[in-house]
Amino acid sequence: MKESGAPLCHTCGEQVGHDANGDLFVACHECNYHICKSCFEYEIKEGRKVCLRCGSPYDENLLDDVEKKGSGNQSTMASHLNNSQDVGIHARHISSVSTVDSEMNDEYGNPIWKNRVESWKDKKNKKKKSNTKPETEPAQVPPEQQMEDKPSAEASEPLSIVYPIPRNKLTPYRAVIIMRLIILGLFFHYRITNPVDSAFGLWLTSVICEIWFAFSWVLDQFPKWNPVNRETFIERLSARYEREGEPSQLAAVDFFVSTVDPLKEPPLITANTVLSILAVDYPVDKVSCYVSDDGAAMLTFESLVETAEFARKWVPFCKKFSIEPRAPEFYFSQKIDYLKDKVQPSFVKERRAMKRDYEEYKVRVNALVAKAQKTPDEGWTMQDGTPWPGNNTRDHPGMIQVFLGNTGARDIEGNELPRLVYVSREKRPGYQHHKKAGAENALVRVSAVLTNSPYILNLDCDHYVNNSKAVREAMCILMDPQVGRDVCYVQFPQRFDGIDRSDRYANRNIVFFDVNMKGLDGIQGPMYVGTGCVFNRQALYGYGPPSMPRLRKGKESSSCFSCCCPTKKKPAQDPAEVYRDAKREDLNAAIFNLTEIDNYDEYERSMLISQLSFEKTFGLSSVFIESTLMENGGVPESANSSTLIKEAIHVIGCGFEEKTEWGKEIGWIYGSVTEDILSGFKMHCRGWRSIYCMPVRPAFKGSAPINLSDRLHQVLRWALGSVEIFFSRHCPFWYGYGGGRLKWLQRLAYINTIVYPFTSLPLIAYCTIPAVCLLTGKFIIPTLSNLASMLFLGLFISIIVTAVLELRWSGVSIEDLWRNEQFWVIGGVSAHLFAVFQGFLKMLAGIDTNFTVTAKAADDTEFGELYMVKWTTLLIPPTTLLIINIVGVVAGFSDALNKGYEAWGPLFGKVFFAFWVILHLYPFLKGLMGRQNRTPTIVVLWSVLLASVFSLVWVKINPFVNKVDNTLAGETCISIDC
């Protein structure tokens, strides 16, 4: 908690202060960037005379004052430093850590709420006394201490910087986008004013599809208008927060790892993720790892016991030799020279011993997996003979087990290890558990009670830490006073192992992570993608960012309203109602802005933090509610560990979230299978921004399905989540306008994430049109004039040039771009289409349809899964499109051969159109055929059947061809003697 409502310096985190006239000190009048006098003077002395935010030159009068002040004698400067109470904080650039003022008073750990109000009174009284304290002779500060307090050059530098894309790359890119937009307008003017009467239905269908494609392109393109690059400086982070001989001032981090079914998510993979977390290059007392077992499997628990024991050997080995990555499975499987940069003579011997220990550990875990294949009739029992509480996975109590940590086992060298906590939340019939989002929210509450780190990093169980300094990379942003205060999360790109070299099904998503996300980073920040993300805990609690516009107290607001009616300011409201913000599109509903609490007197504060008000939001746990008020995290020093464990069990109860704001306004948001997009969207709507961090060495790596059917099934789930958001109250089309905090380009990006599945409808129609044109001899475009030909040529050139310039500034390869385009079509005509229909069924009839995937045999070779063919209904539509287009090409050439030379000209456009579809579906065809053409018979059967039926019906109906006059036909046939 801060002691005043004055703005805070973005550099040191302290109050900005006032100038000589008593007004608020403002260094930059262009953007009103908050910086205090001390930091401003330091910036000037270092030669930086422009604003850190907007780059505008500082006021010359302020510069002159600083220069005059600097020209004074040395004794005057020393006296000024001695009189300053904040010199130590400004010199070190370290924010003070707040502590809990209240203490527990009963065995359940309930805090005395009045103590917090009393502590505010004490703070205020102390502040008054300090302000009225008579001036005394300043104490003499030794010169050595003055030298130590002065900020070093490295410690005072920003921890991260933004590199805008060079203008010689970005300006042509923007110019081509505008040019393409103009050409599109001319193109649609031509298409609409030149209908094809002989095939009006085909023409109208194609125009509607093209308009939708243009709309989708606008949604995708313009959020990439201002891409940026970032660079972090972990050396400066250490210089600022890890001074030699002093305790580390780095913020603590809670890691979340989620798993459900150990038979589908192998325990060894989860164990490697946990081991890579325990071995990160970060102070051990600042790291806690929480593993959520949402399947309450004894196999997961026992494998975690083995993992904790192996970590005692693995963690010191990693830190001693600085190995990367620190997941043993992936470290030992690297095909590189592991002796590179290693100089310790004992490394080879210890590495061999560690590899042997890891293989023995793997055997023990594999034995547990083999044992778990068949569940005993009486259920599982633990080593002490008691039944496993999670034998019924749908009806079991909450379970928590703490491994390692400051009170647990130490490593083989006697050093402390990070805390490892096993969590399985309570489940009972009749309760909604909300899958992964519910499990993550349970971890938020457990971690708040046990460790309450100010930052949270969540990982999927198959995403390990590939860069041991990844947490430091994130802290360069979150702990940077210049940028970190308003950052809700730092998102890292997803990188993957085990993907085929050609990335046939675009598993790496390079275009999204290296192009789209960089574009969003230049607006309000990247979207949350579900893993590899470091959160500000306060943002998850629904609090607004500290820089949110401040609201005046009652009397001030009233007087302001009476004097400034033309500005249309709202009259004063009750403080609780103001911070509930329910009248502004439910933004910050029932949530309070922490920086505002100190603006009220004691009575108003007690009303704001009344226990009843908080319980309606956060649930019935005084310990947890107390933790939400601590901006810098931490737990009370007087807390008893057994009491905290009891409270942690309480907060993961299945009924804890009943009638609270969990999943609605705080934590991971419920209502979609893609809870990641929804949760990030809510934070951006509250005014937070996010940051995209791309270190040279990828921070995290995971596994991705390289099999065609599995990949389509994954895309189906993502698309279904987007459709669910589209039909929910959180749809970006209409949600989040009340506060005006979501930027328009950011809104366009979120709209794009929820409407892209609907592109499947025009896409499948557009991919069918070439075959129809070849089979009927008609076309969607009339005979082109010279002007129309130039227009079409200009459109194609603008599309190509846009892609080339995008590759130029992003560094993405043309192969990655082409693979992305291909899978956009493959996924659009299969998974996205099914997601739209499933979304409509779920919305209208409440029917939840699942598409199951059944595996067939695969080759036991490298990338053998790539050639595995699994039956799924998602394969039918693209296979049908391939067949009818191939048949159409054959029919078109046959017709041209019969009609002669004049038929070849019109054929070219139709065949080009059909080949466009076939080339985009080629990876699908390649995957469908497998390595030895082992295509499931049912796929070919259904596809050929549908294509044949479609062709026969088409020939019979012939809808787009002008009907022949039956009277003329009859007169022609009269003379024929049958």
Coordinates of N, CA and C in Angstrom, one line a residue, residues 407-506:
T407 N 11.6 -26.1 4.5 CA 11.4 -27.0 5.6 C 11.5 -28.5 5.1
G408 N 11.7 -28.7 3.8 CA 11.8 -30.1 3.3 C 13.2 -30.5 3.1
A409 N 13.3 -31.6 2.3 CA 14.6 -32.2 2.0 C 15.5 -31.2 1.2
R410 N 16.8 -31.3 1.5 CA 17.7 -30.5 0.7 C 18.4 -31.3 -0.3
D411 N 19.1 -30.6 -1.2 CA 19.8 -31.4 -2.3 C 21.1 -32.1 -1.7
I412 N 21.7 -32.9 -2.5 CA 22.8 -33.7 -2.0 C 24.0 -32.9 -1.5
E413 N 24.0 -31.6 -1.9 CA 25.1 -30.7 -1.4 C 24.7 -29.9 -0.2
G414 N 23.5 -30.1 0.3 CA 23.0 -29.5 1.5 C 22.3 -28.1 1.3
N415 N 22.1 -27.8 0.0 CA 21.4 -26.5 -0.3 C 19.9 -26.6 -0.3
E416 N 19.3 -25.5 -0.1 CA 17.8 -25.5 -0.1 C 17.3 -25.6 -1.6
L417 N 16.2 -26.3 -1.7 CA 15.6 -26.4 -3.0 C 14.2 -25.7 -3.1
P418 N 13.8 -25.3 -4.3 CA 12.5 -24.7 -4.4 C 11.4 -25.5 -3.9
R419 N 10.3 -24.9 -3.5 CA 9.2 -25.6 -2.9 C 8.4 -26.3 -4.1
L420 N 8.0 -27.5 -3.8 CA 7.2 -28.3 -4.8 C 5.9 -28.8 -4.1
V421 N 4.8 -28.4 -4.7 CA 3.5 -28.7 -4.0 C 2.6 -29.5 -5.0
Y422 N 2.1 -30.6 -4.5 CA 1.1 -31.4 -5.2 C -0.3 -30.9 -4.8
V423 N -1.2 -30.6 -5.7 CA -2.5 -30.1 -5.5 C -3.6 -30.9 -6.3
S424 N -4.6 -31.4 -5.6 CA -5.7 -32.0 -6.3 C -7.0 -31.5 -5.7
R425 N -7.7 -30.6 -6.4 CA -8.8 -29.9 -5.8 C -10.0 -30.9 -5.6
E426 N -10.8 -30.5 -4.7 CA -12.0 -31.4 -4.3 C -13.0 -31.4 -5.5
K427 N -13.5 -32.6 -5.7 CA -14.6 -32.8 -6.7 C -15.7 -33.6 -6.1
R428 N -16.9 -33.1 -6.4 CA -18.2 -33.8 -5.9 C -19.2 -33.7 -7.0
P429 N -20.1 -34.7 -7.0 CA -21.1 -34.7 -8.1 C -22.0 -33.5 -7.9
G430 N -22.5 -33.0 -9.0 CA -23.4 -31.9 -9.0 C -22.8 -30.5 -9.0
Y431 N -21.5 -30.5 -9.0 CA -20.8 -29.2 -9.1 C -20.1 -29.0 -10.5
Q432 N -20.1 -27.8 -10.9 CA -19.3 -27.5 -12.2 C -17.9 -27.2 -11.8
H433 N -17.0 -28.0 -12.5 CA -15.6 -27.8 -12.1 C -14.8 -27.1 -13.2
H434 N -15.3 -26.8 -14.3 CA -14.8 -25.9 -15.3 C -13.4 -26.3 -15.9
K435 N -13.1 -27.6 -15.8 CA -11.9 -28.1 -16.5 C -10.6 -27.4 -16.1
K436 N -9.8 -27.0 -17.2 CA -8.5 -26.4 -16.9 C -8.6 -25.1 -16.2
A437 N -9.6 -24.3 -16.6 CA -9.7 -22.9 -16.0 C -10.0 -23.1 -14.5
G438 N -10.9 -24.0 -14.1 CA -11.1 -24.2 -12.7 C -9.9 -24.7 -11.9
A439 N -9.1 -25.6 -12.6 CA -7.9 -26.1 -11.9 C -6.9 -24.9 -11.7
E440 N -6.8 -24.1 -12.7 CA -5.9 -22.9 -12.6 C -6.3 -22.0 -11.5
N441 N -7.6 -21.7 -11.4 CA -8.1 -20.9 -10.3 C -7.9 -21.5 -8.9
A442 N -8.0 -22.8 -8.8 CA -7.7 -23.4 -7.6 C -6.2 -23.2 -7.2
L443 N -5.3 -23.3 -8.2 CA -3.9 -23.1 -7.9 C -3.6 -21.6 -7.5
V444 N -4.4 -20.7 -8.1 CA -4.2 -19.3 -7.7 C -4.5 -19.1 -6.2
R445 N -5.6 -19.8 -5.7 CA -5.9 -19.6 -4.3 C -5.0 -20.3 -3.4
V446 N -4.6 -21.6 -3.8 CA -3.7 -22.3 -2.9 C -2.3 -21.6 -2.8
S447 N -1.8 -21.1 -3.9 CA -0.5 -20.4 -3.9 C -0.6 -19.1 -3.1
A448 N -1.8 -18.4 -3.2 CA -1.9 -17.2 -2.5 C -1.9 -17.5 -1.0
V449 N -2.4 -18.6 -0.5 CA -2.4 -18.9 0.9 C -1.0 -19.3 1.4
L450 N -0.3 -20.2 0.5 CA 0.9 -20.8 1.0 C 2.2 -19.9 0.7
T451 N 2.2 -19.2 -0.4 CA 3.4 -18.5 -0.8 C 3.1 -17.0 -1.2
N452 N 2.0 -16.9 -1.9 CA 1.5 -15.5 -2.4 C 2.6 -14.7 -3.1
S453 N 3.3 -15.4 -4.1 CA 4.2 -14.7 -4.9 C 3.5 -13.6 -5.8
P454 N 4.1 -12.5 -6.0 CA 3.4 -11.5 -6.8 C 3.2 -11.8 -8.3
Y455 N 4.0 -12.8 -8.7 CA 3.9 -13.2 -10.1 C 3.7 -14.7 -10.3
I456 N 3.0 -15.1 -11.3 CA 2.6 -16.5 -11.6 C 3.0 -16.8 -13.0
L457 N 3.6 -18.0 -13.1 CA 4.0 -18.5 -14.5 C 3.3 -19.8 -14.7
N458 N 2.5 -19.9 -15.7 CA 1.8 -21.2 -15.9 C 2.3 -21.9 -17.2
L459 N 2.4 -23.2 -17.1 CA 2.9 -24.0 -18.1 C 2.0 -25.2 -18.3
D460 N 1.9 -25.7 -19.5 CA 1.3 -27.0 -19.8 C 2.2 -28.1 -19.3
C461 N 1.7 -29.2 -19.0 CA 2.6 -30.3 -18.5 C 3.6 -30.8 -19.5
D462 N 3.4 -30.5 -20.8 CA 4.4 -30.9 -21.8 C 5.3 -29.8 -22.3
H463 N 5.3 -28.6 -21.6 CA 6.1 -27.5 -21.9 C 7.2 -27.3 -20.8
Y464 N 8.4 -27.6 -21.2 CA 9.5 -27.5 -20.2 C 10.2 -26.2 -20.4
V465 N 11.0 -25.8 -19.3 CA 11.8 -24.6 -19.4 C 13.0 -24.9 -20.2
N466 N 13.1 -24.3 -21.4 CA 14.3 -24.5 -22.3 C 15.4 -23.5 -22.0
N467 N 15.0 -22.4 -21.4 CA 16.0 -21.3 -21.1 C 15.9 -21.1 -19.6
S468 N 17.0 -21.4 -18.9 CA 16.9 -21.3 -17.4 C 16.8 -19.9 -16.9
K469 N 17.1 -18.9 -17.8 CA 17.0 -17.5 -17.4 C 15.7 -16.9 -17.9
A470 N 14.7 -17.7 -18.3 CA 13.5 -17.2 -18.8 C 12.7 -16.3 -17.8
V471 N 12.8 -16.7 -16.5 CA 12.1 -15.9 -15.5 C 12.7 -14.6 -15.3
R472 N 14.1 -14.5 -15.4 CA 14.8 -13.2 -15.4 C 14.4 -12.4 -16.6
E473 N 14.2 -13.0 -17.7 CA 13.8 -12.2 -18.9 C 12.4 -11.5 -18.7
A474 N 11.5 -12.3 -18.0 CA 10.2 -11.7 -17.7 C 10.3 -10.6 -16.7
M475 N 11.2 -10.8 -15.7 CA 11.3 -9.8 -14.6 C 11.9 -8.5 -15.1
C476 N 12.7 -8.6 -16.2 CA 13.2 -7.4 -16.8 C 12.1 -6.4 -17.3
I477 N 11.0 -7.0 -17.5 CA 9.8 -6.2 -17.9 C 8.9 -5.9 -16.7
L478 N 8.6 -6.9 -15.9 CA 7.6 -6.8 -14.8 C 8.2 -6.0 -13.7
M479 N 9.5 -6.0 -13.5 CA 10.1 -5.3 -12.4 C 10.8 -4.0 -12.8
D480 N 10.6 -3.7 -14.1 CA 11.1 -2.4 -14.6 C 10.1 -1.3 -14.2
P481 N 10.5 -0.3 -13.4 CA 9.5 0.7 -13.0 C 8.9 1.5 -14.1
Q482 N 9.6 1.5 -15.3 CA 9.2 2.4 -16.4 C 8.0 1.7 -17.1
V483 N 8.0 0.4 -17.2 CA 7.0 -0.3 -18.0 C 6.2 -1.3 -17.2
G484 N 6.7 -1.8 -16.1 CA 6.1 -3.0 -15.5 C 4.8 -2.7 -14.7
R485 N 4.6 -1.5 -14.3 CA 3.4 -1.2 -13.4 C 2.1 -1.6 -14.1
D486 N 2.0 -1.3 -15.3 CA 0.7 -1.5 -16.0 C 0.7 -2.8 -16.8
V487 N 1.6 -3.7 -16.6 CA 1.7 -5.0 -17.4 C 1.0 -6.1 -16.7
C488 N 0.0 -6.7 -17.3 CA -0.8 -7.8 -16.7 C -0.1 -9.1 -16.9
Y489 N 0.6 -9.3 -18.0 CA 1.4 -10.5 -18.2 C 2.4 -10.3 -19.3
V490 N 3.4 -11.2 -19.2 CA 4.5 -11.3 -20.2 C 4.3 -12.6 -20.9
Q491 N 4.0 -12.6 -22.2 CA 3.8 -13.8 -23.0 C 5.1 -14.2 -23.8
F492 N 5.5 -15.4 -23.7 CA 6.6 -15.9 -24.5 C 6.0 -16.7 -25.7
P493 N 6.7 -16.7 -26.8 CA 6.2 -17.5 -28.0 C 6.3 -19.0 -27.7
Q494 N 5.5 -19.8 -28.3 CA 5.6 -21.2 -28.1 C 6.5 -21.8 -29.2
R495 N 7.4 -22.6 -28.7 CA 8.3 -23.4 -29.6 C 8.1 -24.9 -29.3
F496 N 8.4 -25.7 -30.3 CA 8.1 -27.1 -30.2 C 9.3 -28.0 -30.6
D497 N 9.3 -29.2 -30.0 CA 10.3 -30.2 -30.4 C 9.5 -31.3 -31.1
G498 N 10.3 -32.1 -31.9 CA 9.7 -33.3 -32.5 C 8.8 -33.1 -33.7
I499 N 8.9 -31.9 -34.3 CA 8.1 -31.6 -35.5 C 8.9 -31.9 -36.7
D500 N 8.3 -32.5 -37.8 CA 9.0 -32.8 -39.0 C 9.6 -31.6 -39.6
R501 N 10.7 -31.8 -40.4 CA 11.5 -30.7 -40.9 C 10.7 -29.8 -41.7
S502 N 9.8 -30.3 -42.5 CA 9.0 -29.4 -43.4 C 7.8 -28.8 -42.7
D503 N 7.5 -29.2 -41.5 CA 6.4 -28.7 -40.7 C 5.1 -28.7 -41.6
R504 N 4.8 -30.0 -42.0 CA 3.7 -30.2 -43.0 C 2.4 -29.5 -42.6
Y505 N 2.0 -29.6 -41.3 CA 0.7 -29.1 -40.9 C 0.8 -27.8 -40.1
A506 N 1.9 -27.0 -40.3 CA 2.1 -25.7 -39.7 C 1.9 -25.8 -38.1

